[in-house]
Amino acid sequence: MTLYEQITALYPELTSDDFSPFGGTIALQNDSDGRGDYIREWNHPTLPEPTPKQLAEVTQ
Amino acid sequence: MTLRLNGSTSGYVEIDAPAAAGSNTLILPDGNGTANHSLVNDGSGNLSWFNGGPAFSAYPDVATNVANVTFTKINLQVEDYDTGNCFASSRFTPNVAGYYLFTMAVQATALAQLAPILYINGAMRYWGNSMGSNTFDSNGVAIAYMNGTTDYAEMYAYQASGGSAFINDQRYRTFFQGILIRPA
Protein backbone atom coordinates (compact mmCIF):
# COMPACT_ATOMS: atom_id res chain seq x y z
CA MET A 1 0.00 0.00 0.00
CA THR A 2 1.51 3.32 -1.04
CA LEU A 3 1.52 6.40 1.13
CA TYR A 4 -1.05 7.97 -1.19
CA GLU A 5 -3.32 4.98 -0.73
CA GLN A 6 -2.87 5.10 3.04
CA ILE A 7 -3.76 8.78 3.18
CA THR A 8 -6.80 8.49 0.95
CA ALA A 9 -7.99 5.47 2.94
CA LEU A 10 -7.73 7.53 6.11
CA TYR A 11 -9.32 10.59 4.53
CA PRO A 12 -11.69 9.40 1.77
CA GLU A 13 -12.90 12.96 1.28
CA LEU A 14 -9.58 13.96 -0.28
CA THR A 15 -9.61 14.35 -4.05
CA SER A 16 -6.94 14.51 -6.69
CA ASP A 17 -7.13 18.29 -6.47
CA ASP A 18 -5.74 18.11 -2.94
CA PHE A 19 -2.62 16.44 -4.34
CA SER A 20 -2.29 18.62 -7.41
CA PRO A 21 1.19 20.15 -7.75
CA PHE A 22 -0.54 23.31 -8.90
CA GLY A 23 -2.86 24.52 -6.17
CA GLY A 24 -3.06 21.41 -4.03
CA THR A 25 -2.26 21.44 -0.33
CA ILE A 26 -0.56 18.06 0.05
CA ALA A 27 2.75 17.01 -1.52
CA LEU A 28 4.24 13.54 -1.33
CA GLN A 29 7.84 12.78 -2.20
CA ASN A 30 10.32 9.93 -2.50
CA ASP A 31 14.05 10.73 -2.73
CA SER A 32 14.91 7.20 -3.88
CA ASP A 33 17.31 6.86 -0.99
CA GLY A 34 15.67 3.82 0.55
CA ARG A 35 13.48 5.73 2.98
CA GLY A 36 10.37 5.48 0.85
CA ASP A 37 7.50 7.90 0.32
CA TYR A 38 6.98 10.72 2.80
CA ILE A 39 4.77 13.77 3.26
CA ARG A 40 6.77 16.75 2.04
CA GLU A 41 4.05 19.32 2.60
CA TRP A 42 0.72 19.20 4.40
CA ASN A 43 -1.22 22.45 4.28
CA HIS A 44 -4.76 21.12 4.13
CA PRO A 45 -7.12 23.71 5.65
CA THR A 46 -9.23 21.29 7.72
CA LEU A 47 -7.65 17.84 7.89
CA PRO A 48 -4.66 17.36 10.19
CA GLU A 49 -1.50 15.70 8.92
CA PRO A 50 -1.80 12.01 9.76
CA THR A 51 0.61 10.59 12.27
CA PRO A 52 2.85 7.61 11.46
CA LYS A 53 0.71 5.57 13.86
CA GLN A 54 -2.48 6.45 11.99
CA LEU A 55 -0.88 5.55 8.68
CA ALA A 56 0.39 2.27 10.03
CA GLU A 57 -3.06 1.38 11.31
CA VAL A 58 -4.52 1.87 7.84
CA THR A 59 -2.42 -0.95 6.48
CA GLN A 60 -3.50 -3.40 9.17
CA MET B 1 52.84 52.45 -25.29
CA THR B 2 52.88 49.47 -27.63
CA LEU B 3 54.88 46.28 -27.35
CA ARG B 4 55.81 45.12 -30.84
CA LEU B 5 57.05 41.58 -31.47
CA ASN B 6 58.58 41.24 -34.92
CA GLY B 7 58.17 38.02 -36.90
CA SER B 8 61.43 36.21 -37.66
CA THR B 9 60.93 36.71 -41.41
CA SER B 10 58.25 39.37 -41.72
CA GLY B 11 55.43 41.19 -40.01
CA TYR B 12 54.79 41.76 -36.36
CA VAL B 13 52.35 41.31 -33.51
CA GLU B 14 51.58 44.21 -31.23
CA ILE B 15 50.19 44.28 -27.73
CA ASP B 16 48.67 47.63 -27.02
CA ALA B 17 46.94 49.41 -24.15
CA PRO B 18 43.90 51.69 -24.43
CA ALA B 19 44.54 55.42 -24.53
CA ALA B 20 43.41 55.85 -20.93
CA ALA B 21 44.94 52.66 -19.65
CA GLY B 22 44.46 52.90 -15.91
CA SER B 23 46.61 50.51 -13.89
CA ASN B 24 45.98 46.94 -14.90
CA THR B 25 47.97 43.73 -14.94
CA LEU B 26 47.07 40.62 -16.87
CA ILE B 27 48.94 37.47 -15.87
CA LEU B 28 49.18 34.72 -18.42
CA PRO B 29 48.89 31.04 -17.46
CA ASP B 30 52.06 29.00 -17.21
CA GLY B 31 51.22 26.57 -20.02
CA ASN B 32 50.08 26.55 -23.63
CA GLY B 33 46.72 25.03 -22.75
CA THR B 34 44.85 22.42 -24.77
CA ALA B 35 43.35 22.71 -28.23
CA ASN B 36 40.12 24.71 -28.28
CA HIS B 37 40.53 25.98 -24.73
CA SER B 38 40.15 29.70 -24.23
CA LEU B 39 41.64 32.27 -21.89
CA VAL B 40 39.36 33.48 -19.13
CA ASN B 41 39.85 36.11 -16.48
CA ASP B 42 39.21 35.57 -12.79
CA GLY B 43 38.34 39.26 -12.37
CA SER B 44 41.71 40.04 -10.82
CA GLY B 45 43.72 39.83 -14.00
CA ASN B 46 44.77 36.23 -13.59
CA LEU B 47 44.20 34.41 -16.86
CA SER B 48 43.70 30.68 -17.14
CA TRP B 49 42.78 28.13 -19.76
CA PHE B 50 39.10 27.19 -19.79
CA ASN B 51 37.75 23.97 -21.27
CA GLY B 52 34.16 25.19 -21.68
CA GLY B 53 32.84 23.97 -18.36
CA PRO B 54 31.13 20.82 -17.13
CA ALA B 55 28.74 18.72 -19.17
CA PHE B 56 27.09 15.42 -18.35
CA SER B 57 24.55 12.93 -19.59
CA ALA B 58 23.20 10.09 -17.47
CA TYR B 59 20.44 7.51 -17.51
CA PRO B 60 19.08 4.77 -15.22
CA ASP B 61 19.92 1.11 -15.41
CA VAL B 62 16.89 0.05 -13.40
CA ALA B 63 13.29 1.15 -13.67
CA THR B 64 11.97 3.47 -10.95
CA ASN B 65 8.58 2.84 -9.42
CA VAL B 66 6.75 6.14 -9.01
CA ALA B 67 3.66 6.07 -6.80
CA ASN B 68 0.61 8.09 -7.71
CA VAL B 69 1.06 11.87 -7.10
CA THR B 70 4.44 11.33 -5.44
CA PHE B 71 7.47 13.37 -6.52
CA THR B 72 10.15 10.72 -6.97
CA LYS B 73 13.84 11.15 -7.63
CA ILE B 74 15.08 9.22 -10.63
CA ASN B 75 18.36 7.52 -9.85
CA LEU B 76 20.72 7.64 -12.83
CA GLN B 77 23.41 5.03 -12.44
CA VAL B 78 25.02 5.19 -15.87
CA GLU B 79 26.97 8.13 -17.30
CA ASP B 80 27.34 8.67 -21.02
CA TYR B 81 29.83 11.44 -20.25
CA ASP B 82 30.79 13.63 -17.34
CA THR B 83 33.45 16.06 -18.50
CA GLY B 84 34.08 17.75 -15.19
CA ASN B 85 33.54 14.77 -12.90
CA CYS B 86 30.67 16.73 -11.39
CA PHE B 87 27.99 14.04 -11.60
CA ALA B 88 27.81 11.51 -8.78
CA SER B 89 25.05 9.68 -6.93
CA SER B 90 22.47 10.90 -9.46
CA ARG B 91 23.33 14.47 -8.59
CA PHE B 92 25.08 17.17 -10.67
CA THR B 93 27.21 19.58 -8.61
CA PRO B 94 29.07 21.73 -11.14
CA ASN B 95 32.41 23.26 -10.22
CA VAL B 96 32.04 26.32 -12.45
CA ALA B 97 29.59 29.08 -11.57
CA GLY B 98 27.21 30.08 -14.32
CA TYR B 99 24.04 29.33 -16.23
CA TYR B 100 23.37 25.73 -17.14
CA LEU B 101 21.03 24.23 -19.71
CA PHE B 102 19.32 21.06 -18.53
CA THR B 103 17.38 18.59 -20.63
CA MET B 104 15.23 15.89 -19.08
CA ALA B 105 13.22 12.98 -20.42
CA VAL B 106 11.16 10.31 -18.68
CA GLN B 107 9.09 7.51 -20.09
CA ALA B 108 6.52 5.53 -18.14
CA THR B 109 5.35 2.02 -18.76
CA ALA B 110 1.78 2.80 -17.76
CA LEU B 111 -0.74 5.45 -18.63
CA ALA B 112 0.20 8.46 -16.62
CA GLN B 113 0.08 12.21 -16.43
CA LEU B 114 3.82 12.26 -16.44
CA ALA B 115 6.42 15.02 -16.11
CA PRO B 116 10.13 15.32 -15.37
CA ILE B 117 11.02 17.99 -12.83
CA LEU B 118 14.30 19.80 -12.26
CA TYR B 119 15.19 20.03 -8.58
CA ILE B 120 17.84 22.50 -7.46
CA ASN B 121 19.27 22.05 -3.97
CA GLY B 122 16.52 19.62 -3.05
CA ALA B 123 13.62 21.85 -4.06
CA MET B 124 11.37 21.80 -7.10
CA ARG B 125 12.47 24.46 -9.61
CA TYR B 126 11.17 23.75 -13.14
CA TRP B 127 8.55 21.42 -14.60
CA GLY B 128 8.90 19.68 -17.89
CA ASN B 129 6.05 19.00 -20.25
CA SER B 130 3.04 17.26 -18.78
CA MET B 131 0.62 16.61 -21.56
CA GLY B 132 -2.40 15.35 -19.69
CA SER B 133 -3.57 11.78 -19.58
CA ASN B 134 -2.21 8.92 -21.67
CA THR B 135 1.24 10.46 -21.73
CA PHE B 136 4.06 7.95 -22.12
CA ASP B 137 7.01 10.25 -22.86
CA SER B 138 7.59 13.64 -21.32
CA ASN B 139 10.47 16.04 -21.75
CA GLY B 140 11.73 19.17 -20.11
CA VAL B 141 14.23 21.92 -20.83
CA ALA B 142 15.35 24.50 -18.29
CA ILE B 143 18.14 26.96 -17.61
CA ALA B 144 19.29 27.46 -14.05
CA TYR B 145 22.06 29.38 -12.35
CA MET B 146 24.47 27.24 -10.34
CA ASN B 147 27.02 28.76 -7.97
CA GLY B 148 29.83 26.37 -8.87
CA THR B 149 30.37 25.16 -5.32
CA THR B 150 27.34 23.93 -3.40
CA ASP B 151 24.40 24.12 -5.82
CA TYR B 152 23.26 20.75 -7.15
CA ALA B 153 20.67 19.53 -9.62
CA GLU B 154 18.61 16.33 -9.68
CA MET B 155 15.80 14.98 -11.82
CA TYR B 156 12.50 13.93 -10.28
CA ALA B 157 9.39 12.56 -11.91
CA TYR B 158 5.72 13.01 -11.16
CA GLN B 159 2.71 11.15 -12.43
CA ALA B 160 -0.98 11.20 -11.57
CA SER B 161 -2.35 8.15 -13.29
CA GLY B 162 -4.18 6.96 -10.18
CA GLY B 163 -1.79 4.07 -9.62
CA SER B 164 1.93 3.41 -9.65
CA ALA B 165 4.01 3.66 -12.81
CA PHE B 166 7.47 2.48 -13.72
CA ILE B 167 9.88 4.95 -15.26
CA ASN B 168 11.66 3.21 -18.08
CA ASP B 169 15.42 2.62 -17.83
CA GLN B 170 16.11 2.79 -21.55
CA ARG B 171 18.88 5.27 -22.31
CA TYR B 172 17.05 6.89 -25.20
CA ARG B 173 13.81 7.46 -23.28
CA THR B 174 14.83 8.42 -19.76
CA PHE B 175 17.84 10.68 -19.34
CA PHE B 176 19.15 13.80 -17.61
CA GLN B 177 21.71 16.10 -19.20
CA GLY B 178 23.31 19.42 -18.40
CA ILE B 179 25.90 21.77 -19.82
CA LEU B 180 27.34 25.16 -18.94
CA ILE B 181 26.13 27.70 -21.48
CA ARG B 182 27.38 30.92 -19.87
CA PRO B 183 29.89 31.35 -17.05
CA ALA B 184 28.87 33.73 -14.31
mmCIF file of N, CA and C in Angstrom, chain B residues 53-152:
data_model
loop_
_atom_site.group_PDB
_atom_site.id
_atom_site.type_symbol
_atom_site.label_atom_id
_atom_site.label_comp_id
_atom_site.label_asym_id
_atom_site.label_seq_id
_atom_site.Cartn_x
_atom_site.Cartn_y
_atom_site.Cartn_z
ATOM 1 N N GLY B 53 33.701 24.244 -19.503
ATOM 2 C CA GLY B 53 32.836 23.966 -18.356
ATOM 3 C C GLY B 53 32.272 22.564 -18.371
ATOM 4 N N PRO B 54 31.626 22.183 -17.276
ATOM 5 C CA PRO B 54 31.135 20.816 -17.133
ATOM 6 C C PRO B 54 29.960 20.504 -18.062
ATOM 7 N N ALA B 55 29.888 19.252 -18.424
ATOM 8 C CA ALA B 55 28.739 18.716 -19.171
ATOM 9 C C ALA B 55 28.580 17.255 -18.765
ATOM 10 N N PHE B 56 27.334 16.817 -18.713
ATOM 11 C CA PHE B 56 27.085 15.423 -18.348
ATOM 12 C C PHE B 56 25.838 14.916 -19.047
ATOM 13 N N SER B 57 25.761 13.607 -19.146
ATOM 14 C CA SER B 57 24.548 12.928 -19.594
ATOM 15 C C SER B 57 24.489 11.604 -18.857
ATOM 16 N N ALA B 58 23.330 11.303 -18.268
ATOM 17 C CA ALA B 58 23.200 10.087 -17.474
ATOM 18 C C ALA B 58 21.813 9.498 -17.648
ATOM 19 N N TYR B 59 21.729 8.200 -17.396
ATOM 20 C CA TYR B 59 20.444 7.513 -17.509
ATOM 21 C C TYR B 59 20.399 6.368 -16.500
ATOM 22 N N PRO B 60 19.196 5.844 -16.220
ATOM 23 C CA PRO B 60 19.077 4.771 -15.217
ATOM 24 C C PRO B 60 19.361 3.396 -15.820
ATOM 25 N N ASP B 61 19.795 2.494 -14.954
ATOM 26 C CA ASP B 61 19.925 1.106 -15.407
ATOM 27 C C ASP B 61 18.902 0.193 -14.744
ATOM 28 N N VAL B 62 18.034 0.798 -13.946
ATOM 29 C CA VAL B 62 16.889 0.053 -13.398
ATOM 30 C C VAL B 62 15.669 0.969 -13.460
ATOM 31 N N ALA B 63 14.519 0.376 -13.634
ATOM 32 C CA ALA B 63 13.286 1.154 -13.670
ATOM 33 C C ALA B 63 12.962 1.680 -12.270
ATOM 34 N N THR B 64 12.355 2.854 -12.227
ATOM 35 C CA THR B 64 11.973 3.467 -10.955
ATOM 36 C C THR B 64 10.464 3.420 -10.803
ATOM 37 N N ASN B 65 10.014 2.885 -9.689
ATOM 38 C CA ASN B 65 8.578 2.836 -9.424
ATOM 39 C C ASN B 65 8.145 4.171 -8.819
ATOM 40 N N VAL B 66 7.239 4.844 -9.488
ATOM 41 C CA VAL B 66 6.751 6.136 -9.014
ATOM 42 C C VAL B 66 5.294 5.984 -8.592
ATOM 43 N N ALA B 67 5.034 6.179 -7.311
ATOM 44 C CA ALA B 67 3.664 6.066 -6.804
ATOM 45 C C ALA B 67 2.827 7.236 -7.285
ATOM 46 N N ASN B 68 1.530 7.043 -7.267
ATOM 47 C CA ASN B 68 0.611 8.091 -7.708
ATOM 48 C C ASN B 68 0.862 9.391 -6.931
ATOM 49 N N VAL B 69 0.895 10.501 -7.631
ATOM 50 C CA VAL B 69 1.065 11.868 -7.104
ATOM 51 C C VAL B 69 2.199 11.964 -6.094
ATOM 52 N N THR B 70 3.306 11.298 -6.358
ATOM 53 C CA THR B 70 4.444 11.329 -5.444
ATOM 54 C C THR B 70 5.693 11.734 -6.215
ATOM 55 N N PHE B 71 6.239 12.899 -5.896
ATOM 56 C CA PHE B 71 7.466 13.365 -6.522
ATOM 57 C C PHE B 71 8.581 12.368 -6.191
ATOM 58 N N THR B 72 9.184 11.793 -7.208
ATOM 59 C CA THR B 72 10.146 10.716 -6.967
ATOM 60 C C THR B 72 11.440 10.990 -7.725
ATOM 61 N N LYS B 73 12.542 10.944 -6.998
ATOM 62 C CA LYS B 73 13.840 11.153 -7.634
ATOM 63 C C LYS B 73 14.175 9.964 -8.526
ATOM 64 N N ILE B 74 14.666 10.270 -9.718
ATOM 65 C CA ILE B 74 15.080 9.219 -10.635
ATOM 66 C C ILE B 74 16.583 9.010 -10.460
ATOM 67 N N ASN B 75 16.946 7.844 -9.970
ATOM 68 C CA ASN B 75 18.362 7.525 -9.851
ATOM 69 C C ASN B 75 18.931 7.191 -11.220
ATOM 70 N N LEU B 76 20.091 7.757 -11.513
ATOM 71 C CA LEU B 76 20.722 7.642 -12.826
ATOM 72 C C LEU B 76 22.109 7.036 -12.616
ATOM 73 N N GLN B 77 22.189 5.746 -12.798
ATOM 74 C CA GLN B 77 23.407 5.029 -12.436
ATOM 75 C C GLN B 77 24.473 5.035 -13.528
ATOM 76 N N VAL B 78 24.080 5.323 -14.760
ATOM 77 C CA VAL B 78 25.018 5.189 -15.873
ATOM 78 C C VAL B 78 25.300 6.562 -16.488
ATOM 79 N N GLU B 79 26.578 6.856 -16.681
ATOM 80 C CA GLU B 79 26.970 8.128 -17.300
ATOM 81 C C GLU B 79 27.390 7.884 -18.747
ATOM 82 N N ASP B 80 26.823 8.669 -19.652
ATOM 83 C CA ASP B 80 27.338 8.670 -21.022
ATOM 84 C C ASP B 80 28.624 9.488 -21.074
ATOM 85 N N TYR B 81 28.619 10.622 -20.389
ATOM 86 C CA TYR B 81 29.828 11.445 -20.252
ATOM 87 C C TYR B 81 29.656 12.343 -19.048
ATOM 88 N N ASP B 82 30.776 12.756 -18.517
ATOM 89 C CA ASP B 82 30.790 13.632 -17.341
ATOM 90 C C ASP B 82 32.122 14.375 -17.380
ATOM 91 N N THR B 83 32.166 15.449 -18.148
ATOM 92 C CA THR B 83 33.451 16.063 -18.498
ATOM 93 C C THR B 83 34.161 16.675 -17.306
ATOM 94 N N GLY B 84 33.439 17.107 -16.327
ATOM 95 C CA GLY B 84 34.081 17.754 -15.186
ATOM 96 C C GLY B 84 34.073 16.900 -13.930
ATOM 97 N N ASN B 85 33.683 15.646 -14.075
ATOM 98 C CA ASN B 85 33.541 14.770 -12.896
ATOM 99 C C ASN B 85 32.659 15.419 -11.833
ATOM 100 N N CYS B 86 31.579 16.016 -12.294
ATOM 101 C CA CYS B 86 30.672 16.729 -11.391
ATOM 102 C C CYS B 86 29.379 15.954 -11.130
ATOM 103 N N PHE B 87 29.217 14.819 -11.776
ATOM 104 C CA PHE B 87 27.993 14.041 -11.603
ATOM 105 C C PHE B 87 28.308 12.804 -10.773
ATOM 106 N N ALA B 88 27.618 12.669 -9.656
ATOM 107 C CA ALA B 88 27.809 11.509 -8.782
ATOM 108 C C ALA B 88 26.544 11.296 -7.985
ATOM 109 N N SER B 89 26.231 10.033 -7.725
ATOM 110 C CA SER B 89 25.053 9.676 -6.927
ATOM 111 C C SER B 89 23.792 10.340 -7.468
ATOM 112 N N SER B 90 23.662 10.351 -8.787
ATOM 113 C CA SER B 90 22.474 10.898 -9.463
ATOM 114 C C SER B 90 22.296 12.389 -9.210
ATOM 115 N N ARG B 91 23.375 13.051 -8.926
ATOM 116 C CA ARG B 91 23.330 14.475 -8.591
ATOM 117 C C ARG B 91 24.452 15.199 -9.334
ATOM 118 N N PHE B 92 24.110 16.351 -9.936
ATOM 119 C CA PHE B 92 25.084 17.165 -10.666
ATOM 120 C C PHE B 92 25.441 18.382 -9.822
ATOM 121 N N THR B 93 26.710 18.471 -9.434
ATOM 122 C CA THR B 93 27.206 19.581 -8.610
ATOM 123 C C THR B 93 28.342 20.245 -9.378
ATOM 124 N N PRO B 94 28.025 21.173 -10.268
ATOM 125 C CA PRO B 94 29.071 21.727 -11.135
ATOM 126 C C PRO B 94 30.089 22.559 -10.365
ATOM 127 N N ASN B 95 31.314 22.539 -10.875
ATOM 128 C CA ASN B 95 32.407 23.259 -10.216
ATOM 129 C C ASN B 95 32.745 24.577 -10.904
ATOM 130 N N VAL B 96 31.885 25.010 -11.801
ATOM 131 C CA VAL B 96 32.040 26.318 -12.451
ATOM 132 C C VAL B 96 30.728 27.075 -12.281
ATOM 133 N N ALA B 97 30.795 28.270 -11.748
ATOM 134 C CA ALA B 97 29.588 29.083 -11.572
ATOM 135 C C ALA B 97 29.083 29.575 -12.917
ATOM 136 N N GLY B 98 27.770 29.562 -13.088
ATOM 137 C CA GLY B 98 27.213 30.075 -14.320
ATOM 138 C C GLY B 98 25.819 29.546 -14.579
ATOM 139 N N TYR B 99 25.392 29.708 -15.812
ATOM 140 C CA TYR B 99 24.044 29.326 -16.225
ATOM 141 C C TYR B 99 24.121 28.014 -17.006
ATOM 142 N N TYR B 100 23.312 27.067 -16.578
ATOM 143 C CA TYR B 100 23.370 25.727 -17.144
ATOM 144 C C TYR B 100 22.051 25.385 -17.842
ATOM 145 N N LEU B 101 22.188 24.764 -18.990
ATOM 146 C CA LEU B 101 21.031 24.234 -19.711
ATOM 147 C C LEU B 101 20.850 22.772 -19.315
ATOM 148 N N PHE B 102 19.639 22.433 -18.900
ATOM 149 C CA PHE B 102 19.321 21.059 -18.531
ATOM 150 C C PHE B 102 18.252 20.512 -19.476
ATOM 151 N N THR B 103 18.425 19.286 -19.872
ATOM 152 C CA THR B 103 17.383 18.594 -20.629
ATOM 153 C C THR B 103 17.017 17.324 -19.871
ATOM 154 N N MET B 104 15.731 17.023 -19.852
ATOM 155 C CA MET B 104 15.229 15.886 -19.081
ATOM 156 C C MET B 104 14.229 15.107 -19.931
ATOM 157 N N ALA B 105 14.220 13.816 -19.747
ATOM 158 C CA ALA B 105 13.223 12.977 -20.416
ATOM 159 C C ALA B 105 12.888 11.812 -19.497
ATOM 160 N N VAL B 106 11.607 11.491 -19.419
ATOM 161 C CA VAL B 106 11.156 10.313 -18.679
ATOM 162 C C VAL B 106 10.097 9.611 -19.516
ATOM 163 N N GLN B 107 10.083 8.306 -19.373
ATOM 164 C CA GLN B 107 9.089 7.508 -20.092
ATOM 165 C C GLN B 107 8.506 6.516 -19.116
ATOM 166 N N ALA B 108 7.189 6.424 -19.075
ATOM 167 C CA ALA B 108 6.522 5.532 -18.136
ATOM 168 C C ALA B 108 5.924 4.346 -18.870
ATOM 169 N N THR B 109 5.868 3.243 -18.158
ATOM 170 C CA THR B 109 5.349 2.017 -18.763
ATOM 171 C C THR B 109 3.849 1.880 -18.581
ATOM 172 N N ALA B 110 3.232 2.853 -17.949
ATOM 173 C CA ALA B 110 1.784 2.802 -17.757
ATOM 174 C C ALA B 110 1.194 4.154 -18.130
ATOM 175 N N LEU B 111 -0.087 4.179 -18.354
ATOM 176 C CA LEU B 111 -0.738 5.451 -18.628
ATOM 177 C C LEU B 111 -0.536 6.383 -17.450
ATOM 178 N N ALA B 112 -0.130 7.581 -17.724
ATOM 179 C CA ALA B 112 0.200 8.464 -16.618
ATOM 180 C C ALA B 112 0.219 9.904 -17.085
ATOM 181 N N GLN B 113 -0.168 10.788 -16.199
ATOM 182 C CA GLN B 113 0.080 12.206 -16.430
ATOM 183 C C GLN B 113 1.484 12.441 -15.897
ATOM 184 N N LEU B 114 2.416 12.428 -16.798
ATOM 185 C CA LEU B 114 3.824 12.259 -16.438
ATOM 186 C C LEU B 114 4.616 13.525 -16.743
ATOM 187 N N ALA B 115 5.555 13.867 -15.857
ATOM 188 C CA ALA B 115 6.417 15.016 -16.113
ATOM 189 C C ALA B 115 7.755 14.827 -15.413
ATOM 190 N N PRO B 116 8.854 15.231 -16.081
ATOM 191 C CA PRO B 116 10.126 15.325 -15.375
ATOM 192 C C PRO B 116 10.212 16.684 -14.694
ATOM 193 N N ILE B 117 10.921 16.743 -13.594
ATOM 194 C CA ILE B 117 11.018 17.988 -12.832
ATOM 195 C C ILE B 117 12.468 18.218 -12.453
ATOM 196 N N LEU B 118 12.940 19.440 -12.673
ATOM 197 C CA LEU B 118 14.296 19.795 -12.261
ATOM 198 C C LEU B 118 14.264 20.279 -10.817
ATOM 199 N N TYR B 119 15.018 19.615 -9.970
ATOM 200 C CA TYR B 119 15.185 20.026 -8.583
ATOM 201 C C TYR B 119 16.556 20.689 -8.442
ATOM 202 N N ILE B 120 16.583 21.837 -7.788
ATOM 203 C CA ILE B 120 17.844 22.502 -7.456
ATOM 204 C C ILE B 120 17.946 22.568 -5.943
ATOM 205 N N ASN B 121 19.030 22.055 -5.423
ATOM 206 C CA ASN B 121 19.271 22.054 -3.972
ATOM 207 C C ASN B 121 18.111 21.432 -3.195
ATOM 208 N N GLY B 122 17.554 20.361 -3.748
ATOM 209 C CA GLY B 122 16.517 19.616 -3.051
ATOM 210 C C GLY B 122 15.127 20.193 -3.140
ATOM 211 N N ALA B 123 14.947 21.225 -3.938
ATOM 212 C CA ALA B 123 13.622 21.850 -4.059
ATOM 213 C C ALA B 123 13.205 21.912 -5.525
ATOM 214 N N MET B 124 11.899 21.739 -5.746
ATOM 215 C CA MET B 124 11.367 21.798 -7.099
ATOM 216 C C MET B 124 11.626 23.166 -7.713
ATOM 217 N N ARG B 125 12.177 23.186 -8.954
ATOM 218 C CA ARG B 125 12.467 24.458 -9.613
ATOM 219 C C ARG B 125 11.698 24.592 -10.924
ATOM 220 N N TYR B 126 11.821 23.626 -11.834
ATOM 221 C CA TYR B 126 11.174 23.745 -13.137
ATOM 222 C C TYR B 126 10.501 22.433 -13.524
ATOM 223 N N TRP B 127 9.291 22.570 -14.077
ATOM 224 C CA TRP B 127 8.551 21.422 -14.600
ATOM 225 C C TRP B 127 8.861 21.232 -16.069
ATOM 226 N N GLY B 128 8.861 19.983 -16.465
ATOM 227 C CA GLY B 128 8.897 19.681 -17.885
ATOM 228 C C GLY B 128 7.491 19.623 -18.437
ATOM 229 N N ASN B 129 7.367 19.115 -19.631
ATOM 230 C CA ASN B 129 6.054 19.000 -20.252
ATOM 231 C C ASN B 129 5.227 17.924 -19.559
ATOM 232 N N SER B 130 3.984 18.229 -19.324
ATOM 233 C CA SER B 130 3.045 17.261 -18.776
ATOM 234 C C SER B 130 1.800 17.368 -19.617
ATOM 235 N N MET B 131 1.621 16.414 -20.512
ATOM 236 C CA MET B 131 0.620 16.607 -21.563
ATOM 237 C C MET B 131 -0.680 15.883 -21.283
ATOM 238 N N GLY B 132 -1.113 15.934 -20.016
ATOM 239 C CA GLY B 132 -2.404 15.355 -19.691
ATOM 240 C C GLY B 132 -2.352 13.847 -19.600
ATOM 241 N N SER B 133 -3.495 13.230 -19.741
ATOM 242 C CA SER B 133 -3.573 11.776 -19.584
ATOM 243 C C SER B 133 -2.975 11.069 -20.791
ATOM 244 N N ASN B 134 -2.728 9.781 -20.608
ATOM 245 C CA ASN B 134 -2.215 8.918 -21.666
ATOM 246 C C ASN B 134 -0.852 9.367 -22.190
ATOM 247 N N THR B 135 -0.085 10.013 -21.325
ATOM 248 C CA THR B 135 1.239 10.456 -21.729
ATOM 249 C C THR B 135 2.264 9.386 -21.384
ATOM 250 N N PHE B 136 3.033 8.960 -22.365
ATOM 251 C CA PHE B 136 4.061 7.953 -22.125
ATOM 252 C C PHE B 136 5.446 8.588 -22.024
ATOM 253 N N ASP B 137 5.705 9.583 -22.845
ATOM 254 C CA ASP B 137 7.006 10.247 -22.861
ATOM 255 C C ASP B 137 6.815 11.717 -22.539
ATOM 256 N N SER B 138 7.633 12.214 -21.632
ATOM 257 C CA SER B 138 7.589 13.640 -21.320
ATOM 258 C C SER B 138 9.010 14.170 -21.260
ATOM 259 N N ASN B 139 9.147 15.424 -21.691
ATOM 260 C CA ASN B 139 10.471 16.037 -21.751
ATOM 261 C C ASN B 139 10.449 17.380 -21.055
ATOM 262 N N GLY B 140 11.625 17.861 -20.725
ATOM 263 C CA GLY B 140 11.730 19.173 -20.115
ATOM 264 C C GLY B 140 13.054 19.824 -20.443
ATOM 265 N N VAL B 141 13.030 21.132 -20.591
ATOM 266 C CA VAL B 141 14.234 21.921 -20.832
ATOM 267 C C VAL B 141 14.200 23.097 -19.879
ATOM 268 N N ALA B 142 15.319 23.386 -19.244
ATOM 269 C CA ALA B 142 15.354 24.500 -18.294
ATOM 270 C C ALA B 142 16.770 25.057 -18.232
ATOM 271 N N ILE B 143 16.846 26.312 -17.856
ATOM 272 C CA ILE B 143 18.136 26.964 -17.611
ATOM 273 C C ILE B 143 18.140 27.417 -16.163
ATOM 274 N N ALA B 144 19.210 27.099 -15.472
ATOM 275 C CA ALA B 144 19.294 27.458 -14.051
ATOM 276 C C ALA B 144 20.698 27.942 -13.728
ATOM 277 N N TYR B 145 20.760 28.911 -12.832
ATOM 278 C CA TYR B 145 22.057 29.381 -12.351
ATOM 279 C C TYR B 145 22.560 28.442 -11.265
ATOM 280 N N MET B 146 23.832 28.091 -11.342
ATOM 281 C CA MET B 146 24.465 27.238 -10.336
ATOM 282 C C MET B 146 25.711 27.971 -9.838
ATOM 283 N N ASN B 147 25.942 27.936 -8.526
ATOM 284 C CA ASN B 147 27.021 28.758 -7.967
ATOM 285 C C ASN B 147 28.410 28.161 -8.110
ATOM 286 N N GLY B 148 28.508 26.950 -8.618
ATOM 287 C CA GLY B 148 29.832 26.368 -8.875
ATOM 288 C C GLY B 148 30.494 25.750 -7.654
ATOM 289 N N THR B 149 29.802 25.768 -6.535
ATOM 290 C CA THR B 149 30.373 25.156 -5.322
ATOM 291 C C THR B 149 29.371 24.202 -4.670
ATOM 292 N N THR B 150 28.275 24.746 -4.174
ATOM 293 C CA THR B 150 27.341 23.928 -3.398
ATOM 294 C C THR B 150 26.036 23.604 -4.121
ATOM 295 N N ASP B 151 25.676 24.376 -5.126
ATOM 296 C CA ASP B 151 24.403 24.119 -5.816
ATOM 297 C C ASP B 151 24.445 22.768 -6.527
ATOM 298 N N TYR B 152 23.318 22.035 -6.464
ATOM 299 C CA TYR B 152 23.261 20.754 -7.151
ATOM 300 C C TYR B 152 21.900 20.578 -7.806
#
